[in-house]
Structures are given as C-alpha cells and as structure tokens.
Amino acid sequence: MKVTSYGHSCFMVEVKGKRLLFDPYISPNPNAKEIDVNKVQADYILITHAHEDHIADVETIAKRTKAKIISNYEIVNWYNARGLKNTHPMNIGGSFDFDFGLVSYVQAVHSSSFPDGTYGGLAGGFIIESSEGSFYFAGDTGLTTNMKLITEFKDLSFAFLPIGGNFTMNTEAAIMASDFINCKTIIGMHYDTFDLIKIDKEEAVEQFSSVQKELILFDIGKTINL
Ligand code: NI
Ligand code: MN
C-alpha cells in the first residue's frame, strides 16, 4: 500500500488501486502550504469525526473529485444536506465491504461536533482490511483498553495513531496503544500543527525504537510504500 502525508491527520492510502483520503485538513494548515488542495485526488474520503481540523477540505475535494464520503451517520447526513450525495453512512461497530476492502468504523474516545456546533455523531476510527494488508486509522482518541478488541479480529500491517497529546494520546500512550493493537509499525499523526500539540519528534521516534517499535513521521507531501 502507498501512503502519502498531507499534514496533521490527513493521509492518502492507495489500496487495490483506490485512493482513500483520510481527514482532509490541508488549506488551513500552515505546515502544508506546499500542498495544492486542488490537485489532491481521491476515490473515497473517510472522515473520523466532525472537528474542523479533520473536515476543512472535504467539500471542495468531494465536489471536484466526486469521491464517495464514508463516515458516521450524522456526518454523512450533514454533507447530504449540503448537496453531496455520494456518501456511505456507518456507525460504531459496523463493517461494510467496499471494492477495495472491508471497512470497519470503530470507537474513538473523543468528541465530534462541526465548527458551527452541530452534533457530529460519535467520534470513530477506521480499520481497513484488504488482500494487500490491513491497517487501523485511529482518528483523534485517548488511550482505551477497547483497542485490545481489535487484535481479536484483525492482524494489522501498520496503524495511524495520534501522538501530539493534549487533545489525544501522547507518545507514551501511543506506545501502549501499539501494544493493545499488537502492531509494531506506527505512523504518527496529530502533532506540531498547533502550539498545544508541539512535540519533540526525535525523542518520540527514540521512545518507540527503545521498545523495538517503529514510529514513522512523514515529511508533508512524502509518499512511502508499506
Ligand atoms: Ni478532534
Ligand atoms: Mn483533531
């Protein structure tokens, strides 16, 4: 699978030839100025929750690319009301077989409201399973023992975990989460974008390697194969 970083929690993962874009927040991100949001491609847009720093560019990218929006019921309804009809609603605990693989929407311990205060359903994360491998995209979440349930059903190739602290897990908690999900290859997200989530990146990478795990921190715009 090919993974590209667009900064903060926005990543593109190519699975079975389909481009899955997670939590697009590019145009307002001062660290992602080199990314032209009008050139970002997507076949699917997956939204973990309704906070501004996860949805800012959903409408512009969805309108241009005609990508299908996958999210919880409330978020999908909100976009339907704004004229975006190519959508797929899910809710916590549900799975659906798409043309690239099986998507499960799982619990995150977080809140979810739109910038105007509208209720955005329960915050979640995604597990993607395909013949090319499986991964977990945690979204914004605190550490929860419910993550242990994931290993009962899934064998993950890699996982996206928030590491910035304050609003989500920090590095120490993310290491514990990587134990809970039994995954040694972690892509860090949700750090450095705002003052409250600035971290020492070298130290975070070192903390993971000291327990024989890999923390991958992307340069924005970079693509790697996993
Ligand atoms: Ni959030
Ligand atoms: Mn966030």
Short mmCIF file of C-alpha atoms and ligand atoms in Angstrom, two decimals:
data_model
loop_
_atom_site.label_atom_id
_atom_site.label_comp_id
_atom_site.label_asym_id
_atom_site.label_seq_id
_atom_site.Cartn_x
_atom_site.Cartn_y
_atom_site.Cartn_z
CA MET A 1 0.00 0.00 0.00
CA LYS A 2 1.19 3.52 -0.83
CA VAL A 3 0.83 6.12 1.93
CA THR A 4 1.11 9.89 1.34
CA SER A 5 1.07 12.55 4.06
CA TYR A 6 -0.80 15.84 3.57
CA GLY A 7 -0.07 17.01 7.11
CA HIS A 8 -1.81 16.83 10.52
CA SER A 9 -4.14 13.78 10.31
CA CYS A 10 -4.63 13.90 6.56
CA PHE A 11 -3.22 10.91 4.70
CA MET A 12 -3.89 9.20 1.41
CA VAL A 13 -3.61 5.42 1.32
CA GLU A 14 -3.80 3.62 -2.01
CA VAL A 15 -5.43 0.23 -1.60
CA LYS A 16 -6.24 -2.06 -4.55
CA GLY A 17 -5.87 0.89 -6.93
CA LYS A 18 -8.33 3.08 -4.98
CA ARG A 19 -7.25 6.32 -3.32
CA LEU A 20 -8.52 6.61 0.25
CA LEU A 21 -8.17 10.13 1.65
CA PHE A 22 -8.48 10.44 5.42
CA ASP A 23 -9.48 13.59 7.36
CA PRO A 24 -8.64 16.31 4.81
CA TYR A 25 -7.33 19.44 6.51
CA ILE A 26 -4.87 20.96 4.07
CA SER A 27 -5.73 24.53 3.01
CA PRO A 28 -5.89 25.96 6.59
CA ASN A 29 -2.77 24.06 7.74
CA PRO A 30 0.21 26.47 7.82
CA ASN A 31 2.59 23.46 7.69
CA ALA A 32 1.00 22.14 4.46
CA LYS A 33 1.39 25.26 2.29
CA GLU A 34 3.28 23.33 -0.41
CA ILE A 35 0.27 21.05 -0.99
CA ASP A 36 -2.15 22.33 -3.63
CA VAL A 37 -5.55 21.17 -2.38
CA ASN A 38 -6.91 21.48 -5.94
CA LYS A 39 -4.58 18.71 -7.06
CA VAL A 40 -5.34 16.22 -4.27
CA GLN A 41 -7.06 13.16 -5.72
CA ALA A 42 -9.46 10.77 -4.01
CA ASP A 43 -11.85 7.94 -4.79
CA TYR A 44 -13.07 7.82 -1.17
CA ILE A 45 -12.93 10.39 1.62
CA LEU A 46 -13.02 8.82 5.10
CA ILE A 47 -13.89 11.17 7.98
CA THR A 48 -13.27 10.09 11.59
CA HIS A 49 -15.16 12.97 13.25
CA ALA A 50 -16.55 16.44 12.57
CA HIS A 51 -13.86 18.69 14.07
CA GLU A 52 -12.57 21.41 11.74
CA ASP A 53 -9.03 20.01 11.66
CA HIS A 54 -10.41 16.79 10.07
CA ILE A 55 -13.02 18.10 7.60
CA ALA A 56 -11.88 21.53 6.37
CA ASP A 57 -11.34 20.46 2.74
CA VAL A 58 -13.96 17.69 2.46
CA GLU A 59 -16.45 19.75 0.47
CA THR A 60 -14.03 21.17 -2.10
CA ILE A 61 -12.28 17.85 -2.70
CA ALA A 62 -15.52 15.82 -2.78
CA LYS A 63 -17.15 18.22 -5.26
CA ARG A 64 -14.16 18.21 -7.62
CA THR A 65 -13.25 14.51 -7.46
CA LYS A 66 -16.77 13.06 -6.93
CA ALA A 67 -15.18 10.86 -4.25
CA LYS A 68 -17.54 8.89 -2.00
CA ILE A 69 -17.66 10.15 1.58
CA ILE A 70 -17.53 7.41 4.25
CA SER A 71 -18.24 8.48 7.82
CA ASN A 72 -20.73 8.17 10.64
CA TYR A 73 -24.45 8.67 10.04
CA GLU A 74 -24.61 12.25 11.38
CA ILE A 75 -21.61 13.49 9.38
CA VAL A 76 -22.92 11.88 6.18
CA ASN A 77 -26.36 13.47 6.75
CA TRP A 78 -24.69 16.85 7.18
CA TYR A 79 -22.94 16.53 3.80
CA ASN A 80 -26.11 15.17 2.14
CA ALA A 81 -27.91 18.34 3.27
CA ARG A 82 -25.16 20.37 1.60
CA GLY A 83 -25.72 18.64 -1.73
CA LEU A 84 -23.07 15.94 -1.54
CA LYS A 85 -24.99 12.74 -2.20
CA ASN A 86 -22.21 10.27 -2.99
CA THR A 87 -21.90 9.05 0.57
CA HIS A 88 -21.90 5.95 2.74
CA PRO A 89 -23.12 6.21 6.36
CA MET A 90 -21.77 3.87 9.05
CA ASN A 91 -21.77 3.74 12.82
CA ILE A 92 -19.64 2.33 15.64
CA GLY A 93 -19.16 -1.43 15.36
CA GLY A 94 -20.34 -1.68 11.75
CA SER A 95 -18.43 -3.03 8.76
CA PHE A 96 -19.06 -2.80 5.02
CA ASP A 97 -17.35 -4.45 2.06
CA PHE A 98 -16.20 -1.83 -0.47
CA ASP A 99 -14.46 -2.54 -3.80
CA PHE A 100 -11.03 -2.05 -2.16
CA GLY A 101 -11.69 -3.98 1.06
CA LEU A 102 -13.65 -4.25 4.29
CA VAL A 103 -14.10 -1.03 6.30
CA SER A 104 -14.99 -1.13 9.98
CA TYR A 105 -15.90 2.02 11.91
CA VAL A 106 -14.64 1.61 15.46
CA GLN A 107 -14.86 3.59 18.67
CA ALA A 108 -12.61 6.55 19.43
CA VAL A 109 -12.63 8.21 22.83
CA HIS A 110 -13.13 11.81 21.69
CA SER A 111 -15.89 14.31 20.87
CA SER A 112 -17.35 15.22 17.48
CA SER A 113 -19.08 18.49 16.60
CA PHE A 114 -18.99 20.60 13.45
CA PRO A 115 -17.40 24.07 13.59
CA ASP A 116 -20.90 25.62 13.96
CA GLY A 117 -21.70 23.36 16.95
CA THR A 118 -23.89 20.87 15.06
CA TYR A 119 -23.72 17.38 16.57
CA GLY A 120 -21.27 15.25 14.59
CA GLY A 121 -22.17 11.79 15.90
CA LEU A 122 -19.74 9.64 17.85
CA ALA A 123 -16.05 10.09 17.04
CA GLY A 124 -14.55 6.99 15.46
CA GLY A 125 -11.63 5.39 13.72
CA PHE A 126 -11.39 3.02 10.77
CA ILE A 127 -9.97 -0.44 10.20
CA ILE A 128 -9.32 -1.30 6.56
CA GLU A 129 -8.80 -4.94 5.58
CA SER A 130 -7.82 -5.93 2.06
CA SER A 131 -5.82 -8.60 0.26
CA GLU A 132 -2.92 -6.07 0.25
CA GLY A 133 -2.92 -5.90 4.07
CA SER A 134 -4.81 -4.30 6.93
CA PHE A 135 -4.41 -1.07 8.85
CA TYR A 136 -6.02 0.97 11.62
CA PHE A 137 -6.63 4.71 11.35
CA ALA A 138 -7.37 5.77 14.93
CA GLY A 139 -8.51 9.35 14.31
CA ASP A 140 -8.42 11.54 17.42
CA THR A 141 -8.63 9.37 20.50
CA GLY A 142 -7.45 8.86 24.02
CA LEU A 143 -5.96 5.56 25.06
CA THR A 144 -8.65 2.96 25.72
CA THR A 145 -8.47 -0.74 26.54
CA ASN A 146 -11.18 -1.23 23.90
CA MET A 147 -8.31 -1.11 21.39
CA LYS A 148 -7.39 -4.61 22.63
CA LEU A 149 -10.56 -5.87 20.92
CA ILE A 150 -9.06 -5.02 17.54
CA THR A 151 -6.46 -7.79 17.85
CA GLU A 152 -9.20 -10.34 18.49
CA PHE A 153 -10.29 -9.97 14.88
CA LYS A 154 -7.52 -8.31 12.90
CA ASP A 155 -3.85 -8.66 12.07
CA LEU A 156 -2.61 -5.14 11.33
CA SER A 157 0.26 -4.30 8.96
CA PHE A 158 0.50 -0.75 10.32
CA ALA A 159 -1.52 1.81 12.25
CA PHE A 160 -2.01 5.58 12.30
CA LEU A 161 -2.05 6.86 15.89
CA PRO A 162 -2.24 10.41 17.26
CA ILE A 163 0.83 11.32 19.30
CA GLY A 164 0.52 15.08 19.94
CA GLY A 165 -1.08 14.91 23.38
CA ASN A 166 -3.44 17.49 24.92
CA PHE A 167 -6.45 16.64 22.67
CA THR A 168 -5.44 12.99 22.12
CA MET A 169 -2.90 10.40 23.22
CA ASN A 170 0.72 11.45 23.55
CA THR A 171 3.72 9.31 22.57
CA GLU A 172 3.77 7.26 25.79
CA ALA A 173 0.07 6.43 25.46
CA ALA A 174 0.50 5.67 21.75
CA ILE A 175 3.21 3.13 22.63
CA MET A 176 0.74 1.45 24.98
CA ALA A 177 -1.91 1.58 22.24
CA SER A 178 0.53 -0.12 19.85
CA ASP A 179 0.80 -2.92 22.44
CA PHE A 180 -3.00 -3.14 22.70
CA ILE A 181 -3.36 -3.47 18.90
CA ASN A 182 -0.26 -5.68 18.58
CA CYS A 183 1.30 -3.54 15.86
CA LYS A 184 4.97 -2.55 15.59
CA THR A 185 4.76 -0.07 12.69
CA ILE A 186 3.08 3.16 13.71
CA ILE A 187 2.53 6.30 11.65
CA GLY A 188 2.35 9.30 13.96
CA MET A 189 -0.25 12.00 13.36
CA HIS A 190 -1.95 14.97 15.03
CA TYR A 191 1.24 16.68 16.26
CA ASP A 192 3.03 20.02 15.69
CA THR A 193 0.12 21.68 13.79
CA PHE A 194 -0.89 23.84 16.78
CA ASP A 195 1.09 25.17 19.76
CA LEU A 196 -0.77 22.83 22.14
CA ILE A 197 0.38 19.71 20.29
CA LYS A 198 4.02 20.55 19.55
CA ILE A 199 6.31 17.60 20.31
CA ASP A 200 9.99 16.66 20.23
CA LYS A 201 9.92 14.42 17.14
CA GLU A 202 13.36 12.86 17.61
CA GLU A 203 12.52 11.93 21.17
CA ALA A 204 9.22 10.36 20.08
CA VAL A 205 10.96 8.23 17.44
CA GLU A 206 13.57 7.21 20.04
CA GLN A 207 10.88 6.26 22.59
CA PHE A 208 9.32 3.88 20.06
CA SER A 209 12.64 2.37 18.95
CA SER A 210 13.63 1.77 22.60
CA VAL A 211 10.74 -0.74 22.78
CA GLN A 212 11.59 -2.29 19.37
CA LYS A 213 8.81 -0.49 17.52
CA GLU A 214 8.95 1.90 14.59
CA LEU A 215 7.40 5.36 14.65
CA ILE A 216 7.20 6.80 11.15
CA LEU A 217 6.93 10.60 11.00
CA PHE A 218 6.33 11.86 7.46
CA ASP A 219 7.54 14.98 5.75
CA ILE A 220 4.39 16.58 4.35
CA GLY A 221 3.93 15.60 0.69
CA LYS A 222 6.08 12.48 1.02
CA THR A 223 4.92 9.03 -0.14
CA ILE A 224 6.14 5.67 1.17
CA ASN A 225 5.30 2.05 0.48
CA LEU A 226 4.12 -0.08 3.39
NI NI B 1 -10.81 16.21 17.17
MN MN B 2 -8.16 16.91 15.83
#
